[in-house]
Amino acid sequence: TTLFRSRLVAAGHALGVGGAWLYARPDSVDVDVITAGEGPSPQAEDVVFVEYVGKLEDGTVFDQSPPRPEIPAQIADLIPEGAYLEMGGVVPGFRDALLQMQKGGHYTVTIPAELAYGANPPAGSPIPANADLTFDITLHDFMTQEQLAERAAQINAIMTQLQAEGGEGGEA
């Protein structure tokens, strides 16, 4: 990052542009590709299905996606692997990173404090104020809100049928 900034400042000076703007703007999220994904990337309004582990600079795990619950076989193919997250419900740096990912990709993401929780981490959290965060993320799938609603309707229809038949998933 320092070398990159130095090169940008040098290029800016060569073009007659001051370098102060570079140091005044917030850092951006750093996305390192471990395994490349395929296809398009999620959009800002989409929902994503990810596996993730969030760590502090000292390696302390502060959050991770929950394990996949047991799902009836009749609907298992309708529910993607990973934890369901709405793009609007995550910190800006996590969202910015997701926008750069592709299905099936595995990434290491570093989010600067100002794009994470800044000076106000969640109460009771092990995240200190102004902490940079690192995430190990696998993007399994994503879809629009409309596609999610269609999928939920399919799941509800199948579960209603199972309950009516007294089959798996039909007992409370």
Coordinates of N, CA and C in Angstrom, one line a residue:
T1 N 0.8 -1.2 0.0 CA 0.0 0.0 0.0 C 0.9 1.3 0.0
T2 N 1.9 1.3 0.8 CA 2.8 2.4 0.8 C 3.5 2.6 -0.5
L3 N 4.0 1.6 -1.1 CA 4.6 1.7 -2.4 C 3.6 2.2 -3.5
F4 N 2.4 1.7 -3.4 CA 1.3 2.1 -4.3 C 1.1 3.6 -4.2
R5 N 1.0 4.0 -2.9 CA 0.7 5.4 -2.7 C 1.9 6.3 -3.2
S6 N 3.1 5.8 -2.9 CA 4.3 6.6 -3.4 C 4.3 6.7 -4.9
R7 N 3.9 5.7 -5.6 CA 3.8 5.7 -7.0 C 2.7 6.7 -7.5
L8 N 1.6 6.7 -6.8 CA 0.5 7.6 -7.2 C 0.9 9.0 -7.0
V9 N 1.6 9.3 -5.8 CA 2.0 10.6 -5.5 C 3.0 11.1 -6.6
A10 N 4.0 10.2 -6.9 CA 5.0 10.6 -7.9 C 4.3 10.8 -9.3
A11 N 3.3 10.0 -9.6 CA 2.6 10.2 -10.9 C 1.8 11.5 -10.8
G12 N 1.2 11.8 -9.7 CA 0.5 13.0 -9.6 C 1.4 14.2 -9.7
H13 N 2.5 14.2 -9.1 CA 3.5 15.3 -9.2 C 3.9 15.5 -10.6
A14 N 4.2 14.4 -11.3 CA 4.6 14.5 -12.7 C 3.6 15.1 -13.6
L15 N 2.3 14.9 -13.2 CA 1.2 15.4 -14.0 C 0.8 16.8 -13.5
G16 N 1.5 17.3 -12.5 CA 1.2 18.6 -11.9 C 0.0 18.6 -10.9
V17 N -0.3 17.4 -10.4 CA -1.4 17.3 -9.4 C -0.8 17.1 -8.1
G18 N -1.3 17.8 -7.1 CA -0.8 17.6 -5.7 C -1.2 16.3 -5.1
G19 N -0.3 15.8 -4.2 CA -0.5 14.5 -3.6 C -1.3 14.5 -2.4
A20 N -1.7 15.7 -1.8 CA -2.4 15.7 -0.5 C -3.7 15.0 -0.6
W21 N -4.4 15.0 -1.7 CA -5.7 14.4 -1.9 C -5.6 12.9 -1.5
L22 N -4.5 12.3 -1.9 CA -4.3 10.8 -1.6 C -4.3 10.5 -0.1
Y23 N -3.7 11.4 0.6 CA -3.6 11.1 2.1 C -4.8 11.5 2.8
A24 N -5.6 12.4 2.2 CA -6.8 12.9 2.9 C -8.0 12.0 2.7
R25 N -8.0 11.2 1.7 CA -9.2 10.3 1.5 C -9.0 9.0 2.3
P26 N -10.1 8.3 2.6 CA -10.0 7.1 3.4 C -9.4 6.0 2.6
D27 N -8.8 5.1 3.3 CA -8.2 3.9 2.6 C -9.3 3.1 2.0
S28 N -9.0 2.3 1.1 CA -10.0 1.4 0.5 C -9.8 0.0 1.0
V29 N -10.8 -0.8 0.7 CA -10.7 -2.2 1.1 C -9.7 -2.9 0.2
D30 N -9.0 -3.9 0.8 CA -8.0 -4.7 0.0 C -8.6 -6.1 -0.1
V31 N -8.8 -6.5 -1.4 CA -9.3 -7.9 -1.7 C -8.3 -8.7 -2.4
D32 N -7.8 -9.7 -1.7 CA -6.8 -10.7 -2.3 C -7.5 -11.9 -2.7
V33 N -7.4 -12.3 -3.9 CA -8.0 -13.5 -4.5 C -7.2 -14.7 -4.1
I34 N -7.8 -15.6 -3.3 CA -7.1 -16.9 -3.0 C -7.5 -17.9 -4.1
T35 N -8.8 -18.0 -4.4 CA -9.3 -18.9 -5.5 C -10.3 -18.0 -6.3
A36 N -10.1 -17.9 -7.5 CA -10.9 -17.1 -8.4 C -12.3 -17.7 -8.5
G37 N -13.3 -16.8 -8.5 CA -14.7 -17.3 -8.7 C -15.0 -17.1 -10.2
E38 N -16.2 -17.3 -10.6 CA -16.7 -17.2 -12.0 C -17.9 -16.4 -12.1
G39 N -18.1 -15.8 -13.3 CA -19.3 -15.0 -13.6 C -19.3 -13.6 -13.0
P40 N -20.6 -13.1 -13.0 CA -20.7 -11.7 -12.5 C -20.5 -11.6 -11.0
S41 N -20.5 -10.3 -10.6 CA -20.3 -10.0 -9.2 C -21.7 -9.5 -8.6
P42 N -21.9 -9.7 -7.3 CA -23.2 -9.2 -6.7 C -23.3 -7.7 -6.9
Q43 N -24.5 -7.2 -6.9 CA -24.9 -5.8 -7.0 C -25.2 -5.3 -5.6
A44 N -25.3 -4.0 -5.4 CA -25.4 -3.4 -4.0 C -26.8 -3.8 -3.4
E45 N -27.8 -4.2 -4.2 CA -29.1 -4.5 -3.6 C -29.3 -6.0 -3.4
D46 N -28.3 -6.8 -3.8 CA -28.5 -8.3 -3.7 C -28.3 -8.8 -2.3
V47 N -28.7 -10.1 -2.2 CA -28.4 -10.8 -0.9 C -27.3 -11.8 -1.3
V48 N -26.4 -12.1 -0.4 CA -25.3 -13.0 -0.6 C -25.3 -14.2 0.4
F49 N -24.7 -15.3 0.0 CA -24.5 -16.5 0.8 C -23.0 -16.7 0.9
V50 N -22.5 -16.5 2.1 CA -21.0 -16.6 2.3 C -20.7 -17.4 3.5
E51 N -19.5 -17.9 3.4 CA -18.8 -18.4 4.6 C -17.7 -17.4 4.9
Y52 N -17.6 -17.0 6.2 CA -16.6 -16.0 6.5 C -16.1 -16.2 8.0
V53 N -14.8 -15.7 8.2 CA -14.2 -15.6 9.5 C -13.6 -14.3 9.6
G54 N -14.0 -13.5 10.6 CA -13.5 -12.2 10.8 C -12.4 -12.2 11.9
K55 N -11.3 -11.5 11.7 CA -10.2 -11.5 12.6 C -9.7 -10.1 12.8
L56 N -9.1 -9.9 14.0 CA -8.4 -8.7 14.4 C -7.0 -8.8 13.9
E57 N -6.3 -7.7 14.0 CA -4.9 -7.7 13.5 C -4.0 -8.8 14.3
D58 N -4.4 -9.1 15.6 CA -3.6 -10.0 16.3 C -4.0 -11.5 16.1
G59 N -5.0 -11.7 15.2 CA -5.5 -13.0 14.9 C -6.7 -13.5 15.7
T60 N -7.2 -12.6 16.6 CA -8.4 -13.0 17.4 C -9.6 -13.0 16.5
V61 N -10.3 -14.1 16.5 CA -11.5 -14.3 15.7 C -12.7 -13.5 16.5
F62 N -13.3 -12.6 15.8 CA -14.4 -11.8 16.5 C -15.8 -12.2 15.9
D63 N -15.8 -12.9 14.7 CA -17.1 -13.3 14.2 C -16.8 -14.3 13.1
Q64 N -17.8 -15.2 12.9 CA -17.7 -16.2 11.8 C -19.1 -16.6 11.5
S65 N -19.3 -17.1 10.2 CA -20.6 -17.5 9.8 C -20.9 -18.8 10.6
P66 N -22.2 -19.0 10.9 CA -22.7 -20.2 11.6 C -22.6 -21.4 10.7
P67 N -22.5 -22.6 11.3 CA -22.6 -23.8 10.4 C -23.9 -23.9 9.8
R68 N -24.0 -24.6 8.7 CA -25.3 -24.8 8.0 C -26.1 -25.7 8.8
P69 N -27.4 -25.3 9.1 CA -28.3 -26.2 9.8 C -28.7 -27.4 9.0
E70 N -29.3 -28.4 9.6 CA -29.8 -29.5 8.9 C -31.0 -29.0 8.1
I71 N -31.1 -29.4 6.9 CA -32.1 -28.9 6.0 C -32.8 -30.1 5.3
P72 N -34.1 -30.2 5.3 CA -34.8 -31.3 4.7 C -34.3 -31.5 3.2
A73 N -34.1 -32.7 2.8 CA -33.6 -33.0 1.5 C -34.4 -32.4 0.4
Q74 N -35.7 -32.2 0.6 CA -36.6 -31.7 -0.5 C -36.3 -30.3 -0.8
I75 N -35.7 -29.5 0.1 CA -35.4 -28.1 -0.2 C -34.0 -27.7 -0.2
A76 N -33.1 -28.7 0.1 CA -31.7 -28.5 0.2 C -31.1 -27.8 -1.0
D77 N -31.5 -28.2 -2.2 CA -31.0 -27.6 -3.4 C -31.5 -26.1 -3.6
L78 N -32.5 -25.7 -2.9 CA -33.0 -24.4 -3.0 C -32.3 -23.3 -2.1
I79 N -31.6 -23.9 -1.1 CA -30.9 -23.0 -0.2 C -29.4 -23.1 -0.4
P80 N -28.8 -22.0 -0.8 CA -27.4 -22.0 -1.1 C -26.6 -22.3 0.2
E81 N -25.3 -22.8 0.0 CA -24.4 -22.9 1.1 C -24.1 -21.5 1.7
G82 N -23.7 -21.5 2.9 CA -23.2 -20.2 3.5 C -24.3 -19.5 4.3
A83 N -23.9 -18.4 4.9 CA -24.8 -17.6 5.7 C -25.4 -16.6 4.8
Y84 N -26.7 -16.3 5.0 CA -27.4 -15.3 4.3 C -27.1 -13.9 4.8
L85 N -26.7 -13.0 4.0 CA -26.5 -11.6 4.4 C -27.1 -10.7 3.3
E86 N -27.7 -9.6 3.8 CA -28.1 -8.5 2.9 C -27.0 -7.5 2.8
M87 N -26.7 -7.1 1.5 CA -25.6 -6.2 1.3 C -25.7 -4.9 2.1
G88 N -26.9 -4.5 2.3 CA -27.1 -3.2 3.0 C -27.0 -3.4 4.5
G89 N -26.8 -4.6 5.0 CA -26.7 -4.9 6.4 C -25.3 -5.1 7.0
V90 N -24.3 -4.9 6.1 CA -22.9 -5.1 6.5 C -22.2 -3.8 6.5
V91 N -21.0 -3.8 7.2 CA -20.2 -2.6 7.2 C -19.8 -2.2 5.7
P92 N -19.6 -0.9 5.4 CA -19.3 -0.5 4.1 C -18.1 -1.2 3.4
G93 N -17.1 -1.5 4.2 CA -15.9 -2.2 3.6 C -16.2 -3.6 3.2
F94 N -17.1 -4.3 4.0 CA -17.5 -5.7 3.7 C -18.3 -5.7 2.4
R95 N -19.2 -4.7 2.3 CA -20.0 -4.6 1.1 C -19.1 -4.3 -0.1
D96 N -18.2 -3.3 0.0 CA -17.3 -3.0 -1.1 C -16.5 -4.2 -1.6
A97 N -16.1 -5.0 -0.6 CA -15.4 -6.3 -1.0 C -16.3 -7.2 -1.7
L98 N -17.5 -7.4 -1.2 CA -18.4 -8.4 -1.9 C -18.7 -7.9 -3.3
L99 N -18.8 -6.7 -3.6 CA -19.1 -6.2 -4.9 C -18.0 -6.5 -5.9
Q100 N -16.8 -6.9 -5.4 CA -15.7 -7.3 -6.3 C -15.5 -8.8 -6.4
M101 N -16.4 -9.6 -5.8 CA -16.2 -11.0 -5.7 C -17.1 -11.7 -6.8
Q102 N -16.8 -13.0 -7.0 CA -17.6 -13.8 -7.9 C -17.9 -15.1 -7.3
K103 N -19.0 -15.7 -7.7 CA -19.5 -17.0 -7.1 C -18.3 -18.0 -7.1
G104 N -18.2 -18.7 -6.0 CA -17.2 -19.8 -5.9 C -15.9 -19.3 -5.5
G105 N -15.7 -18.0 -5.5 CA -14.4 -17.4 -5.1 C -14.1 -17.4 -3.6
H106 N -12.8 -17.5 -3.3 CA -12.3 -17.5 -1.9 C -11.4 -16.3 -1.8
Y107 N -11.6 -15.4 -0.8 CA -10.8 -14.2 -0.7 C -10.4 -13.9 0.7
T108 N -9.3 -13.1 0.8 CA -8.9 -12.5 2.1 C -9.1 -11.0 1.9
V109 N -9.8 -10.4 2.8 CA -10.2 -9.0 2.7 C -9.7 -8.3 3.9
T110 N -9.1 -7.2 3.7 CA -8.6 -6.3 4.8 C -9.4 -5.0 4.7
I111 N -10.1 -4.7 5.8 CA -11.0 -3.5 5.8 C -10.4 -2.5 6.8
P112 N -10.1 -1.3 6.3 CA -9.6 -0.3 7.2 C -10.7 0.2 8.2
A113 N -10.3 0.6 9.3 CA -11.2 0.9 10.4 C -12.3 1.9 9.9
E114 N -12.0 2.9 9.1 CA -13.0 3.9 8.7 C -14.1 3.3 7.8
L115 N -13.8 2.1 7.2 CA -14.8 1.4 6.4 C -15.4 0.2 7.2
A116 N -15.0 0.1 8.4 CA -15.6 -1.0 9.3 C -16.4 -0.3 10.4
Y117 N -16.0 -0.4 11.6 CA -16.8 0.2 12.7 C -16.2 1.5 13.2
G118 N -15.0 1.9 12.8 CA -14.4 3.2 13.2 C -14.2 3.2 14.7
A119 N -14.6 4.4 15.2 CA -14.4 4.6 16.7 C -15.6 4.0 17.5
N120 N -16.6 3.4 16.8 CA -17.8 2.9 17.5 C -18.1 1.4 17.2
P121 N -17.2 0.5 17.7 CA -17.5 -0.9 17.5 C -18.8 -1.4 18.2
P122 N -19.3 -2.5 17.9 CA -20.5 -3.0 18.6 C -20.3 -3.2 20.0
A123 N -21.3 -2.8 20.9 CA -21.2 -3.0 22.3 C -20.9 -4.4 22.6
G124 N -20.0 -4.7 23.6 CA -19.8 -6.1 24.0 C -18.9 -6.9 23.0
S125 N -18.5 -6.2 22.0 CA -17.7 -6.9 20.9 C -16.2 -6.9 21.3
P126 N -15.4 -7.9 20.9 CA -14.0 -7.8 21.1 C -13.2 -6.8 20.2
I127 N -14.0 -6.2 19.3 CA -13.4 -5.3 18.4 C -13.0 -4.0 19.1
P128 N -11.8 -3.6 19.1 CA -11.4 -2.3 19.7 C -11.8 -1.1 18.7
A129 N -11.9 0.1 19.3 CA -12.1 1.2 18.5 C -11.0 1.4 17.4
N130 N -11.4 1.8 16.3 CA -10.4 2.1 15.2 C -9.6 0.9 14.7
A131 N -10.2 -0.2 14.8 CA -9.5 -1.5 14.4 C -9.7 -1.8 12.9
D132 N -8.6 -2.1 12.2 CA -8.7 -2.7 10.9 C -9.1 -4.1 11.1
L133 N -9.9 -4.6 10.1 CA -10.5 -6.0 10.2 C -10.0 -6.8 9.0
T134 N -9.8 -8.1 9.2 CA -9.5 -9.0 8.2 C -10.5 -10.1 8.1
F135 N -11.0 -10.4 6.9 CA -12.0 -11.5 6.7 C -11.5 -12.5 5.7
D136 N -11.7 -13.8 6.0 CA -11.6 -14.9 5.0 C -13.0 -15.2 4.6
I137 N -13.2 -15.0 3.3 CA -14.6 -15.0 2.7 C -14.7 -16.0 1.5
T138 N -15.7 -16.8 1.5 CA -16.0 -17.6 0.3 C -17.4 -17.2 -0.1
L139 N -17.5 -16.7 -1.3 CA -18.9 -16.3 -1.8 C -19.5 -17.5 -2.6
H140 N -20.5 -18.1 -1.9 CA -21.1 -19.3 -2.5 C -22.1 -18.9 -3.6
D141 N -22.9 -17.9 -3.3 CA -24.0 -17.5 -4.2 C -24.5 -16.1 -3.9
F142 N -25.2 -15.5 -4.8 CA -25.9 -14.3 -4.6 C -27.2 -14.2 -5.5
M143 N -28.1 -13.4 -5.1 CA -29.3 -13.3 -5.9 C -30.0 -11.9 -5.6
T144 N -30.9 -11.5 -6.4 CA -31.7 -10.3 -6.2 C -32.7 -10.6 -5.1
Q145 N -33.3 -9.5 -4.6 CA -34.4 -9.6 -3.6 C -35.6 -10.4 -4.3
E146 N -35.8 -10.1 -5.5 CA -36.9 -10.8 -6.2 C -36.7 -12.3 -6.4
Q147 N -35.4 -12.6 -6.7 CA -35.1 -14.1 -6.8 C -35.2 -14.7 -5.4
L148 N -34.8 -14.0 -4.4 CA -34.9 -14.5 -3.0 C -36.4 -14.8 -2.7
A149 N -37.3 -13.8 -3.0 CA -38.7 -14.0 -2.8 C -39.3 -15.2 -3.5
E150 N -38.9 -15.4 -4.8 CA -39.3 -16.5 -5.6 C -38.9 -17.8 -4.9
R151 N -37.6 -17.8 -4.5 CA -37.1 -19.0 -3.9 C -37.8 -19.3 -2.5
A152 N -38.1 -18.3 -1.8 CA -38.8 -18.5 -0.5 C -40.2 -19.0 -0.7
A153 N -40.9 -18.5 -1.8 CA -42.2 -19.1 -2.1 C -42.1 -20.5 -2.5
Q154 N -41.1 -20.9 -3.3 CA -40.9 -22.4 -3.6 C -40.7 -23.2 -2.3
I155 N -39.9 -22.7 -1.4 CA -39.6 -23.4 -0.2 C -40.9 -23.6 0.6
N156 N -41.6 -22.5 0.7 CA -42.9 -22.5 1.5 C -43.9 -23.5 0.9
A157 N -44.0 -23.5 -0.4 CA -44.9 -24.5 -1.0 C -44.5 -25.9 -0.8
I158 N -43.2 -26.2 -0.9 CA -42.7 -27.6 -0.6 C -43.0 -27.9 0.9
M159 N -42.7 -27.0 1.8 CA -42.8 -27.3 3.2 C -44.3 -27.5 3.6
T160 N -45.2 -26.7 2.9 CA -46.6 -26.8 3.2 C -47.1 -28.2 2.7
Q161 N -46.6 -28.6 1.5 CA -47.0 -29.9 1.0 C -46.5 -31.0 1.9
L162 N -45.2 -30.9 2.4 CA -44.7 -31.9 3.3 C -45.5 -32.0 4.6
Q163 N -45.9 -30.8 5.1 CA -46.7 -30.8 6.3 C -48.0 -31.5 6.1
A164 N -48.7 -31.2 5.0 CA -50.0 -31.8 4.6 C -49.9 -33.4 4.5
E165 N -48.7 -33.8 4.0 CA -48.5 -35.2 3.9 C -48.0 -35.9 5.2
G166 N -47.6 -35.0 6.1 CA -47.1 -35.6 7.4 C -45.6 -36.1 7.2
G167 N -45.0 -35.6 6.2 CA -43.6 -36.1 5.9 C -42.6 -35.3 6.6
E168 N -41.3 -35.4 6.2 CA -40.2 -34.8 6.8 C -40.4 -33.3 6.8
G169 N -40.1 -32.6 7.9 CA -40.3 -31.2 8.0 C -41.7 -30.8 8.4
G170 N -42.6 -31.8 8.5 CA -44.0 -31.6 8.7 C -44.4 -31.6 10.2
E171 N -43.4 -31.9 11.0 CA -43.8 -32.0 12.5 C -43.0 -30.9 13.2
A172 N -43.7 -30.2 14.1 CA -43.1 -29.1 14.9 C -42.3 -29.6 16.0

